[in-house]
Amino acid sequence: MAAFFPFLLLAGATGILSGFLETLSPSWLLAAGGLEVACFVSVAFAVASAHVAVDVPRIGTLTLAVVICTAGLTAPPAASLFVRLLLALIWSACMRYSQDQSLVACVLALPVAACAVGRGCGLMALREGAWLDASTWLAVLAKSLVLIALAYGSLLLRRQRRCLPSGLRKARFVRLGYLRQMAKRGEKIRRCQDMPEDAFGDVTKARHVVVVSHRWLDRHTTDVATESSPSGVKLQSLVRRLDAQFKPWSLSSGSDILVFLDFMSIPQEGLSEDGQRIPRSAEEQAIFDDCFQSMGILYSLFPVLALRDVPENSSYHRYMESGWCVCEF
C-alpha cells in the first residue's frame, strides 16, 4: 500500500502535465511524449505494487495490449484517448480476479482522466477569456472529479480484502476452474497435499466462496468411482451443480469462485499404492488442528453446498444419517 499511492500520484501528475503540454505548441510534443512514457511506467509500477494476480493463459492478450500501447504513443490525441481506454479494458481482462480487474481498470483509466484535465487546462491557457468562461470551468471540474473518483476508487479496491480467522489462514480453497479441468480430464479428488499449487486461489480476493458439506464415502479418498461417474460421484456432482450457478463463460469465474472441500483444503492422511497409511507430518497436523477448531466458522460465513449424492443401490449411509452432515446442514 505504501508504494501503490506514490506511483498512483505520479501517474496522475505526469498525465496532467502531458495533456497540458500537448495543447500548447508542437515544440512541446517531445516533452509531452516523455511525460506520457513516464505516466505509463508509473501506472505499470502501481499495478505491480498492488500484487494483482495475472491469468497466465491470457498472456497473448497482454502481448496485444503492449502492441496497442506502443501504437498509442504516436497516435493523435483523439485516437490516443480511445487507445488508452482500450488498453485499460484489455489489461483488466487479463487479471485472474474480478477485484483485480476493477482495480487495474481504475488505475489505467486514471491517466486518461488526468490527461483530459491537463488538456482542458491547456485550452484554457490558450484561449483568450477562457478563464472567465463558466462552461470551460465546469468541463475541467467535471474531468477533475472523475480523476479524483478514479484515484479514490483505486485506493479502496487496493485495500479491499477478505480476512479469515487466524486458524483458517492456512486452509486452501480450490478454484472452480481447476475442478472443471479435473472433471474434464477424468481425474479423481485428491487430498490437499497432493494438489498442485495452481489448483488453489486467493480467498482474500475471490468474489465467491462456497463451502461444501458432504458425506465421506471412503476413509482415504472421500469419494468412490462408479460406472456412471468414473472420476468419482462427488466431483461430477460438485462441478455440475456449481456450473448451474456460475456460468463457465464468465470472464473470471474459473478463479473468482473458490471451493472449500475439507479433503482438498486441509491436510489429510493418505494411502500409499501398497495400501500403507500415510500419516500427516507434524506441520500438517498443526495446520489440520488449527483449521479443524475454526472450520465451523466457514459454515456460518459462506454459502454451503450440500452434496447428498451416494452411489445407487449401495450400503453407504445417506447424507442425513451422518452426524457431521446434520451439524453442517
XYZ file of C-alpha atoms in Angstrom:
329
model
C 0.000 0.000 0.000
C 2.897 2.356 0.817
C 4.341 2.045 -2.709
C 0.994 1.998 -4.505
C -0.155 5.530 -3.656
C 3.048 7.390 -4.699
C 3.055 5.658 -8.087
C -0.644 6.429 -8.491
C 0.004 10.081 -7.633
C 2.938 10.232 -10.051
C 0.827 8.739 -12.847
C -1.851 11.375 -12.302
C 0.642 14.253 -12.175
C 2.547 13.196 -15.301
C -0.754 12.612 -17.098
C -1.948 16.143 -16.328
C 1.362 17.684 -17.414
C 1.441 15.592 -20.583
C -2.058 16.684 -21.562
C -1.266 20.304 -20.749
C 1.905 20.395 -22.871
C 0.200 18.676 -25.819
C -2.125 21.642 -26.257
C 0.484 24.417 -26.042
C 2.507 24.108 -29.258
C 4.208 21.468 -31.432
C 7.547 22.327 -29.819
C 6.296 20.790 -26.573
C 5.221 17.474 -28.119
C 8.537 15.771 -27.382
C 8.341 16.727 -23.710
C 4.698 15.641 -23.639
C 5.687 12.280 -25.133
C 8.356 11.822 -22.475
C 5.848 12.581 -19.744
C 3.412 10.128 -21.310
C 6.041 7.397 -21.178
C 6.721 8.296 -17.539
C 2.982 8.087 -16.916
C 2.792 4.576 -18.386
C 5.810 3.493 -16.334
C 4.207 4.876 -13.163
C 1.000 3.007 -13.957
C 2.949 -0.212 -14.507
C 4.690 0.163 -11.140
C 1.387 0.994 -9.441
C -0.198 -2.172 -10.836
C 2.854 -4.236 -9.867
C 2.853 -2.866 -6.317
C -0.821 -3.810 -5.969
C 0.155 -7.520 -6.263
C -2.566 -8.337 -8.748
C -2.888 -11.911 -9.997
C -2.409 -12.201 -13.749
C -4.101 -15.072 -15.546
C -1.140 -16.637 -17.367
C -3.181 -18.318 -20.152
C -4.192 -14.835 -21.252
C -0.577 -13.824 -21.860
C -1.394 -13.396 -25.553
C -3.839 -10.669 -24.609
C -1.085 -8.961 -22.630
C 1.132 -9.004 -25.712
C -1.647 -7.408 -27.741
C -2.000 -4.746 -25.057
C 1.698 -3.865 -25.322
C 1.400 -3.513 -29.113
C -1.624 -1.241 -28.753
C 0.182 0.777 -26.092
C 3.173 1.304 -28.393
C 0.939 2.394 -31.250
C -0.921 4.747 -28.942
C 2.207 6.727 -28.090
C 2.333 8.135 -31.634
C -1.418 8.446 -32.154
C -3.192 11.823 -32.379
C -4.974 12.993 -29.207
C -8.443 11.755 -30.182
C -7.163 8.313 -31.152
C -4.836 8.227 -28.148
C -7.805 8.547 -25.794
C -9.507 5.569 -27.429
C -6.264 3.572 -27.356
C -5.810 4.180 -23.644
C -9.352 3.165 -22.799
C -8.977 0.032 -24.902
C -5.688 -0.693 -23.167
C -7.381 -0.421 -19.766
C -10.060 -2.910 -20.796
C -7.563 -5.396 -22.249
C -5.215 -5.325 -19.281
C -8.035 -5.615 -16.775
C -9.371 -8.653 -18.642
C -6.033 -10.381 -18.042
C -6.475 -10.350 -14.284
C -7.491 -13.534 -12.510
C -9.922 -11.978 -10.031
C -12.728 -9.516 -10.735
C -11.476 -7.345 -7.876
C -8.104 -7.056 -9.607
C -9.872 -6.404 -12.897
C -11.689 -3.438 -11.368
C -8.502 -2.179 -9.723
C -6.441 -2.345 -12.916
C -9.238 -0.717 -14.921
C -9.333 2.191 -12.447
C -5.551 2.582 -12.381
C -5.255 2.534 -16.178
C -8.201 4.872 -16.654
C -6.674 7.378 -14.238
C -4.030 8.682 -16.717
C -6.780 9.089 -19.316
C -8.727 11.341 -16.969
C -5.537 13.119 -15.889
C -4.579 13.828 -19.493
C -8.085 15.151 -20.171
C -7.753 17.511 -17.194
C -4.374 18.698 -18.487
C -5.749 19.315 -21.966
C -8.651 21.262 -20.519
C -6.254 23.467 -18.567
C -4.090 23.887 -21.667
C -7.036 25.021 -23.758
C -7.984 27.495 -21.059
C -4.460 28.905 -21.175
C -4.517 29.270 -24.965
C -7.982 30.690 -25.485
C -8.391 34.326 -24.643
C -11.018 34.871 -21.997
C -11.419 31.144 -21.359
C -10.623 31.667 -17.674
C -13.823 33.677 -17.373
C -15.973 31.135 -19.213
C -18.145 29.199 -16.752
C -18.727 26.301 -19.165
C -14.967 25.785 -19.540
C -14.529 25.718 -15.785
C -17.384 23.244 -15.426
C -15.831 20.950 -18.042
C -12.463 20.963 -16.269
C -14.172 20.500 -12.906
C -16.141 17.505 -14.196
C -12.968 15.894 -15.531
C -11.192 16.602 -12.247
C -13.993 14.937 -10.283
C -13.698 11.856 -12.492
C -9.949 11.832 -11.836
C -10.464 12.076 -8.075
C -13.114 9.340 -8.168
C -10.768 7.004 -10.061
C -7.933 7.656 -7.607
C -10.173 7.101 -4.591
C -11.725 4.010 -6.153
C -8.257 2.586 -6.819
C -7.271 3.078 -3.186
C -10.469 1.438 -1.944
C -10.060 -1.549 -4.258
C -6.428 -1.905 -3.201
C -7.446 -2.103 0.454
C -10.435 -4.390 -0.033
C -9.543 -7.850 1.240
C -11.431 -10.696 2.879
C -9.964 -11.586 6.257
C -10.417 -15.044 7.771
C -9.799 -16.045 11.394
C -6.183 -16.895 12.164
C -6.984 -20.598 12.471
C -8.165 -20.736 8.851
C -5.428 -18.717 7.187
C -3.547 -21.848 6.134
C -6.626 -23.561 4.751
C -6.631 -23.879 0.968
C -9.508 -23.038 -1.336
C -9.786 -24.792 -4.689
C -10.519 -22.834 -7.852
C -13.695 -23.795 -9.657
C -11.743 -23.626 -12.910
C -9.395 -26.345 -11.685
C -12.292 -28.548 -10.563
C -13.740 -28.221 -14.055
C -10.415 -29.308 -15.531
C -10.264 -32.311 -13.195
C -13.756 -33.419 -14.181
C -12.971 -32.930 -17.866
C -9.767 -34.978 -17.614
C -11.489 -37.688 -15.614
C -9.306 -37.148 -12.546
C -10.350 -38.086 -9.038
C -10.466 -35.966 -5.915
C -7.060 -35.832 -4.236
C -6.029 -34.885 -0.744
C -4.766 -31.381 -0.103
C -1.065 -32.333 -0.031
C -1.256 -33.932 -3.491
C -2.861 -30.949 -5.201
C -0.717 -28.648 -7.385
C -0.287 -25.054 -6.274
C -2.199 -23.794 -9.311
C -5.309 -25.586 -8.047
C -5.754 -23.081 -5.231
C -6.906 -19.479 -5.273
C -6.585 -16.407 -3.090
C -9.502 -16.360 -0.678
C -8.799 -12.733 0.244
C -9.668 -11.618 -3.308
C -12.193 -14.128 -4.642
C -15.702 -12.823 -5.178
C -17.455 -16.032 -4.103
C -16.520 -18.724 -1.602
C -18.576 -21.908 -1.452
C -18.242 -24.365 1.427
C -19.076 -27.983 0.651
C -20.822 -30.239 3.144
C -20.624 -33.895 2.152
C -20.719 -37.451 3.389
C -17.328 -39.164 3.271
C -17.698 -42.342 1.232
C -14.137 -43.562 1.765
C -11.771 -43.003 4.673
C -8.735 -42.274 2.498
C -10.251 -40.868 -0.711
C -13.621 -39.459 0.482
C -15.094 -40.348 -2.923
C -15.797 -43.523 -4.884
C -15.952 -44.160 -8.611
C -18.914 -45.792 -10.319
C -19.705 -46.791 -13.890
C -21.695 -43.617 -14.419
C -19.111 -41.431 -12.618
C -15.641 -42.894 -13.280
C -13.885 -39.860 -11.792
C -15.977 -40.005 -8.637
C -19.550 -39.409 -7.563
C -18.762 -36.222 -5.650
C -16.578 -34.464 -8.203
C -19.042 -34.835 -11.069
C -21.957 -33.705 -8.919
C -19.999 -30.794 -7.443
C -18.920 -29.405 -10.815
C -22.375 -29.895 -12.325
C -24.107 -28.015 -9.527
C -21.560 -25.201 -9.434
C -21.763 -24.767 -13.204
C -25.515 -24.366 -12.863
C -24.901 -21.449 -10.504
C -21.748 -19.928 -12.029
C -21.609 -19.877 -15.813
C -18.330 -21.177 -17.313
C -18.208 -18.380 -19.903
C -17.912 -15.698 -17.228
C -14.659 -13.735 -17.573
C -13.212 -14.688 -14.186
C -15.481 -17.494 -12.978
C -12.670 -20.047 -13.057
C -10.673 -18.233 -10.376
C -13.190 -15.922 -8.758
C -15.194 -18.811 -7.289
C -13.319 -20.788 -4.655
C -14.473 -24.003 -3.047
C -13.709 -25.306 0.418
C -13.852 -29.099 0.398
C -12.221 -30.425 3.561
C -10.404 -33.310 1.857
C -8.816 -30.961 -0.680
C -8.489 -27.904 1.549
C -6.755 -29.076 4.724
C -4.021 -31.728 5.172
C -5.331 -35.300 5.244
C -3.935 -38.737 5.856
C -3.251 -40.745 2.719
C -2.891 -44.268 1.446
C 0.143 -45.479 -0.490
C -0.090 -47.678 -3.574
C 0.693 -50.751 -1.487
C -2.077 -49.915 0.975
C 0.080 -48.396 3.710
C -1.277 -45.488 5.724
C 0.475 -42.149 5.123
C 0.175 -40.037 8.281
C 0.276 -36.262 8.369
C 3.608 -34.651 9.126
C 3.988 -32.606 12.308
C 3.498 -29.376 10.351
C 0.482 -30.764 8.508
C -1.041 -31.959 11.764
C -0.632 -28.497 13.290
C -2.385 -26.916 10.295
C -5.146 -29.521 10.482
C -5.710 -28.906 14.197
C -5.872 -25.124 13.753
C -8.294 -25.369 10.835
C -10.416 -28.041 12.474
C -11.095 -25.851 15.501
C -12.227 -22.918 13.353
C -13.857 -24.791 10.481
C -17.359 -24.269 11.819
C -16.985 -20.547 11.137
C -16.874 -21.251 7.404
C -20.334 -22.808 7.509
C -21.645 -19.634 9.134
C -19.895 -17.084 6.916
C -20.299 -18.534 3.420
C -22.947 -20.337 1.352
C -22.972 -24.087 1.969
C -23.423 -26.577 -0.845
C -24.706 -29.910 0.472
C -23.582 -32.876 -1.627
C -26.032 -35.620 -0.754
C -25.012 -37.937 -3.575
C -24.201 -41.539 -2.732
C -23.909 -44.438 -5.207
C -27.235 -46.006 -6.075
C -28.050 -49.443 -4.669
C -25.179 -49.191 -2.193
C -24.840 -49.702 1.529
C -23.404 -46.237 2.170
C -25.154 -44.168 4.799
C -27.238 -41.324 3.469
C -26.275 -37.693 3.951
C -28.678 -37.013 6.825
C -27.575 -40.208 8.590
C -24.186 -38.647 9.281
C -23.771 -36.614 12.457
C -21.284 -34.224 10.852
C -23.594 -33.568 7.914
C -26.557 -32.853 10.180
C -24.492 -30.280 12.090
C -23.200 -28.662 8.900
C -26.629 -28.626 7.277
